[in-house]
Tab-separated table of C-alpha atoms in Angstrom:
chain	number	residue	atom	x	y	z
A	1	UNK	CA	-33.104	8.440	1.742
A	2	UNK	CA	-30.487	7.865	4.522
A	3	UNK	CA	-30.800	10.078	7.880
A	4	UNK	CA	-28.209	10.566	9.876
A	5	UNK	CA	-27.681	11.577	13.358
A	6	UNK	CA	-25.993	13.905	14.696
A	7	UNK	CA	-26.923	14.655	18.340
A	8	UNK	CA	-25.827	18.511	19.754
A	9	UNK	CA	-25.705	19.179	23.597
A	10	UNK	CA	-28.420	21.095	25.032
A	11	UNK	CA	-26.366	21.021	28.230
A	12	UNK	CA	-22.935	20.866	29.641
A	13	UNK	CA	-22.113	17.160	30.148
A	14	UNK	CA	-21.767	16.066	34.418
A	15	UNK	CA	-17.847	16.337	33.419
A	16	UNK	CA	-17.302	19.915	32.770
A	17	UNK	CA	-17.205	22.284	35.416
A	18	UNK	CA	-20.287	24.146	34.454
A	19	UNK	CA	-22.484	20.761	34.395
A	20	UNK	CA	-26.260	20.966	33.612
A	21	UNK	CA	-25.807	24.718	32.108
A	22	UNK	CA	-27.606	25.094	29.092
A	23	UNK	CA	-25.115	25.556	26.027
A	24	UNK	CA	-27.960	27.175	23.940
A	25	UNK	CA	-26.271	25.269	20.773
A	26	UNK	CA	-29.408	24.956	19.581
A	27	UNK	CA	-29.840	28.323	18.925
A	28	UNK	CA	-26.678	29.356	18.014
A	29	UNK	CA	-26.591	26.893	15.665
A	30	UNK	CA	-30.419	28.273	13.682
A	31	UNK	CA	-28.219	31.768	14.033
A	32	UNK	CA	-25.206	30.900	12.452
A	33	UNK	CA	-22.767	31.646	15.127
A	34	UNK	CA	-21.984	27.900	16.186
A	35	UNK	CA	-20.374	26.951	12.863
A	36	UNK	CA	-19.300	23.612	13.766
A	37	UNK	CA	-19.681	20.782	16.013
A	38	UNK	CA	-16.066	18.537	16.637
A	39	UNK	CA	-16.798	14.666	16.700
A	40	UNK	CA	-14.227	11.744	16.757
A	41	UNK	CA	-14.063	9.120	13.933
A	42	UNK	CA	-13.389	11.298	10.654
A	43	UNK	CA	-13.350	8.542	8.298
A	44	UNK	CA	-17.059	8.131	8.967
A	45	UNK	CA	-18.400	11.456	9.359
A	46	UNK	CA	-16.590	12.131	5.742
A	47	UNK	CA	-18.262	8.950	4.173
A	48	UNK	CA	-21.520	10.859	5.906
A	49	UNK	CA	-20.960	14.073	4.757
A	50	UNK	CA	-19.975	13.206	1.158
A	51	UNK	CA	-23.543	11.245	1.071
A	52	UNK	CA	-25.426	13.825	2.137
A	53	UNK	CA	-23.892	16.026	-0.627
A	54	UNK	CA	-24.539	13.807	-3.314
A	55	UNK	CA	-27.893	13.941	-2.066
A	56	UNK	CA	-27.906	10.425	-0.837
A	57	UNK	CA	-28.501	11.235	2.557
A	58	UNK	CA	-29.755	14.132	4.689
A	59	UNK	CA	-28.227	15.106	8.301
A	60	UNK	CA	-30.382	15.641	11.242
A	61	UNK	CA	-29.179	17.625	13.549
A	62	UNK	CA	-30.771	16.556	17.262
A	63	UNK	CA	-31.029	17.310	20.744
A	64	UNK	CA	-32.367	14.793	23.749
A	65	UNK	CA	-35.524	16.325	24.732
A	66	UNK	CA	-34.760	14.954	28.581
A	67	UNK	CA	-32.159	12.855	30.078
A	68	UNK	CA	-29.788	11.701	27.312
A	69	UNK	CA	-30.045	8.499	26.110
A	70	UNK	CA	-33.683	8.032	28.310
A	71	UNK	CA	-35.541	10.397	26.067
A	72	UNK	CA	-36.973	11.257	22.928
A	73	UNK	CA	-35.050	13.498	20.179
A	74	UNK	CA	-36.216	15.925	18.862
A	75	UNK	CA	-34.935	17.358	15.678
A	76	UNK	CA	-33.769	21.170	15.117
A	77	UNK	CA	-32.324	21.404	11.605
A	78	UNK	CA	-32.000	19.203	8.974
A	79	UNK	CA	-28.909	19.488	6.058
A	80	UNK	CA	-28.869	18.392	2.519
A	81	UNK	CA	-27.515	18.540	-0.525
A	82	UNK	CA	-28.402	22.148	-0.774
A	83	UNK	CA	-27.132	23.169	2.748
A	84	UNK	CA	-23.795	24.875	3.268
A	85	UNK	CA	-22.474	21.788	5.181
A	86	UNK	CA	-19.444	20.235	5.061
A	87	UNK	CA	-16.280	18.597	6.955
A	88	UNK	CA	-12.683	19.663	7.469
A	89	UNK	CA	-10.168	16.857	8.944
A	90	UNK	CA	-8.200	17.949	12.588
A	91	UNK	CA	-5.498	16.526	12.578
A	92	UNK	CA	-3.028	15.770	15.945
A	93	UNK	CA	-6.447	17.467	18.263
A	94	UNK	CA	-4.176	16.338	21.472
A	95	UNK	CA	-1.652	19.356	20.108
A	96	UNK	CA	-2.174	21.807	23.118
A	97	UNK	CA	-0.468	24.764	20.829
A	98	UNK	CA	-2.598	25.017	17.662
A	99	UNK	CA	-5.235	23.055	15.506
A	100	UNK	CA	-4.066	21.356	12.567
A	101	UNK	CA	-6.598	21.519	9.821
A	102	UNK	CA	-4.908	20.426	6.369
A	103	UNK	CA	-1.794	22.331	5.819
A	104	UNK	CA	-2.809	25.133	8.272
A	105	UNK	CA	-2.580	25.822	11.721
A	106	UNK	CA	-5.232	27.573	13.779
A	107	UNK	CA	-5.480	28.957	17.128
A	108	UNK	CA	-7.635	27.196	19.401
A	109	UNK	CA	-9.263	29.918	20.602
A	110	UNK	CA	-10.849	30.869	17.084
A	111	UNK	CA	-11.669	27.052	17.139
A	112	UNK	CA	-13.638	27.462	20.373
A	113	UNK	CA	-15.348	30.302	19.457
A	114	UNK	CA	-16.903	29.022	16.510
A	115	UNK	CA	-17.642	25.975	18.149
A	116	UNK	CA	-20.180	28.011	20.107
A	117	UNK	CA	-18.117	27.976	23.379
A	118	UNK	CA	-15.556	30.015	25.284
A	119	UNK	CA	-12.068	28.847	25.227
A	120	UNK	CA	-11.739	27.773	28.960
A	121	UNK	CA	-15.305	26.162	28.356
A	122	UNK	CA	-14.025	24.286	24.932
A	123	UNK	CA	-10.900	23.303	27.092
A	124	UNK	CA	-12.748	22.004	29.832
A	125	UNK	CA	-14.904	20.494	27.213
A	126	UNK	CA	-12.370	18.243	25.292
A	127	UNK	CA	-10.078	17.517	28.120
A	128	UNK	CA	-8.126	14.719	26.645
A	129	UNK	CA	-9.251	14.547	23.171
A	130	UNK	CA	-6.651	11.411	22.147
A	131	UNK	CA	-4.425	11.909	19.035
A	132	UNK	CA	-6.851	10.404	16.264
A	133	UNK	CA	-7.743	12.847	13.451
A	134	UNK	CA	-11.203	14.590	14.501
A	135	UNK	CA	-13.848	15.625	12.119
A	136	UNK	CA	-14.853	19.230	12.017
A	137	UNK	CA	-18.424	19.313	10.660
A	138	UNK	CA	-19.480	22.750	9.401
A	139	UNK	CA	-23.584	23.981	9.403
A	140	UNK	CA	-22.090	27.164	7.993
A	141	UNK	CA	-20.269	27.960	4.408
A	142	UNK	CA	-17.765	28.557	6.902
A	143	UNK	CA	-14.327	26.935	6.427
A	144	UNK	CA	-10.718	27.342	7.629
A	145	UNK	CA	-8.381	28.423	5.247
A	146	UNK	CA	-5.395	26.226	4.223
A	147	UNK	CA	-7.734	22.772	3.498
A	148	UNK	CA	-7.084	21.042	0.204
A	149	UNK	CA	-10.301	19.764	0.194
A	150	UNK	CA	-13.390	22.046	1.196
A	151	UNK	CA	-16.352	20.385	0.354
Protein backbone atom coordinates (compact mmCIF):
# COMPACT_ATOMS: atom_id res chain seq x y z
CA UNK A 1 0.00 0.00 0.00
CA UNK A 2 1.24 3.50 -0.82
CA UNK A 3 1.98 6.04 1.88
CA UNK A 4 1.67 9.72 1.11
CA UNK A 5 3.42 12.08 3.52
CA UNK A 6 2.03 15.45 4.52
CA UNK A 7 4.22 17.47 6.87
CA UNK A 8 2.74 20.13 9.12
CA UNK A 9 4.82 22.73 10.90
CA UNK A 10 5.38 22.61 14.63
CA UNK A 11 6.77 26.14 14.52
CA UNK A 12 6.03 29.26 12.54
CA UNK A 13 8.42 29.60 9.55
CA UNK A 14 11.37 32.00 9.45
CA UNK A 15 9.42 34.36 7.17
CA UNK A 16 6.57 34.74 9.70
CA UNK A 17 6.40 37.50 12.31
CA UNK A 18 6.11 34.74 14.97
CA UNK A 19 9.08 32.80 13.57
CA UNK A 20 10.05 29.94 15.85
CA UNK A 21 6.94 30.09 18.06
CA UNK A 22 4.97 26.86 18.33
CA UNK A 23 1.92 26.41 16.12
CA UNK A 24 0.46 23.55 18.19
CA UNK A 25 -0.71 22.00 14.89
CA UNK A 26 -0.15 18.37 16.01
CA UNK A 27 -2.36 18.81 19.09
CA UNK A 28 -4.94 20.81 17.12
CA UNK A 29 -5.17 18.07 14.48
CA UNK A 30 -5.63 15.38 17.13
CA UNK A 31 -8.29 17.50 18.89
CA UNK A 32 -10.11 18.13 15.59
CA UNK A 33 -9.85 21.93 15.88
CA UNK A 34 -7.38 22.19 13.00
CA UNK A 35 -9.90 20.95 10.47
CA UNK A 36 -7.67 21.28 7.41
CA UNK A 37 -4.42 22.40 5.86
CA UNK A 38 -3.80 24.22 2.59
CA UNK A 39 -1.36 22.99 -0.03
CA UNK A 40 -0.33 24.03 -3.52
CA UNK A 41 -0.83 21.65 -6.45
CA UNK A 42 -4.51 20.76 -6.15
CA UNK A 43 -4.37 18.12 -8.90
CA UNK A 44 -1.61 16.15 -7.18
CA UNK A 45 -3.35 16.20 -3.78
CA UNK A 46 -6.73 15.38 -5.30
CA UNK A 47 -5.22 12.24 -6.87
CA UNK A 48 -3.62 11.24 -3.56
CA UNK A 49 -6.74 11.80 -1.47
CA UNK A 50 -8.82 9.82 -3.98
CA UNK A 51 -6.37 6.92 -3.60
CA UNK A 52 -6.63 7.12 0.20
CA UNK A 53 -10.45 7.17 0.03
CA UNK A 54 -10.36 4.17 -2.37
CA UNK A 55 -8.22 2.17 0.07
CA UNK A 56 -5.12 2.13 -2.15
CA UNK A 57 -3.03 4.43 0.06
CA UNK A 58 -2.75 6.05 3.47
CA UNK A 59 -1.92 9.62 4.35
CA UNK A 60 0.75 9.97 7.01
CA UNK A 61 0.66 13.39 8.67
CA UNK A 62 4.07 14.12 10.14
CA UNK A 63 6.27 16.74 11.77
CA UNK A 64 10.02 17.24 11.72
CA UNK A 65 11.60 16.23 15.03
CA UNK A 66 14.19 18.99 14.69
CA UNK A 67 15.33 21.28 11.93
CA UNK A 68 13.17 20.88 8.80
CA UNK A 69 14.78 18.70 6.11
CA UNK A 70 17.69 17.95 8.46
CA UNK A 71 16.00 15.73 11.03
CA UNK A 72 13.79 12.69 11.30
CA UNK A 73 10.07 12.85 10.68
CA UNK A 74 7.58 11.71 13.31
CA UNK A 75 4.07 10.61 12.39
CA UNK A 76 1.35 12.33 14.38
CA UNK A 77 -1.67 10.78 12.69
CA UNK A 78 -2.50 8.44 9.82
CA UNK A 79 -5.61 8.65 7.66
CA UNK A 80 -7.03 5.74 5.66
CA UNK A 81 -10.18 4.96 3.68
CA UNK A 82 -12.24 4.74 6.88
CA UNK A 83 -11.21 8.23 8.02
CA UNK A 84 -13.00 11.52 7.38
CA UNK A 85 -10.22 12.85 5.16
CA UNK A 86 -11.34 14.86 2.16
CA UNK A 87 -10.33 17.57 -0.27
CA UNK A 88 -11.81 20.73 -1.69
CA UNK A 89 -10.46 23.12 -4.29
CA UNK A 90 -9.71 26.70 -3.29
CA UNK A 91 -9.79 28.74 -6.51
CA UNK A 92 -8.26 32.20 -6.84
CA UNK A 93 -6.29 32.08 -3.56
CA UNK A 94 -4.96 35.59 -4.22
CA UNK A 95 -8.47 37.04 -3.95
CA UNK A 96 -8.22 39.29 -0.89
CA UNK A 97 -11.98 39.57 -0.38
CA UNK A 98 -13.12 35.94 0.08
CA UNK A 99 -12.06 32.37 -0.52
CA UNK A 100 -13.65 30.80 -3.60
CA UNK A 101 -14.57 27.16 -2.94
CA UNK A 102 -16.71 25.73 -5.69
CA UNK A 103 -19.57 28.17 -6.11
CA UNK A 104 -19.20 29.28 -2.49
CA UNK A 105 -17.55 32.37 -1.12
CA UNK A 106 -16.11 31.84 2.35
CA UNK A 107 -14.65 34.56 4.58
CA UNK A 108 -10.88 34.24 4.96
CA UNK A 109 -11.18 34.49 8.75
CA UNK A 110 -13.26 31.28 8.72
CA UNK A 111 -10.63 29.55 6.57
CA UNK A 112 -7.91 30.78 8.95
CA UNK A 113 -9.71 29.52 12.06
CA UNK A 114 -10.33 26.09 10.52
CA UNK A 115 -6.66 25.99 9.54
CA UNK A 116 -5.66 26.45 13.19
CA UNK A 117 -4.54 30.09 12.93
CA UNK A 118 -5.95 33.48 13.72
CA UNK A 119 -6.66 35.70 10.74
CA UNK A 120 -3.49 37.83 11.04
CA UNK A 121 -1.18 34.84 11.47
CA UNK A 122 -2.87 33.17 8.51
CA UNK A 123 -2.34 36.26 6.32
CA UNK A 124 1.31 36.48 7.36
CA UNK A 125 1.79 32.76 6.61
CA UNK A 126 0.22 33.02 3.14
CA UNK A 127 1.62 36.44 2.13
CA UNK A 128 1.69 35.65 -1.57
CA UNK A 129 -0.27 32.47 -2.30
CA UNK A 130 -0.17 32.88 -6.07
CA UNK A 131 -3.13 32.45 -8.37
CA UNK A 132 -3.07 28.66 -8.91
CA UNK A 133 -5.82 26.66 -7.19
CA UNK A 134 -4.90 25.23 -3.79
CA UNK A 135 -5.96 22.03 -2.07
CA UNK A 136 -7.85 22.22 1.20
CA UNK A 137 -7.03 18.86 2.77
CA UNK A 138 -9.61 18.09 5.44
CA UNK A 139 -8.72 16.07 8.54
CA UNK A 140 -12.34 15.92 9.83
CA UNK A 141 -15.78 15.47 8.28
CA UNK A 142 -16.13 19.24 8.00
CA UNK A 143 -16.56 20.59 4.45
CA UNK A 144 -17.30 24.07 3.19
CA UNK A 145 -20.81 24.49 1.69
CA UNK A 146 -21.62 25.08 -1.96
CA UNK A 147 -19.11 22.58 -3.26
CA UNK A 148 -20.17 20.09 -5.88
CA UNK A 149 -17.59 17.36 -5.15
CA UNK A 150 -17.54 16.53 -1.45
CA UNK A 151 -15.64 13.33 -0.72
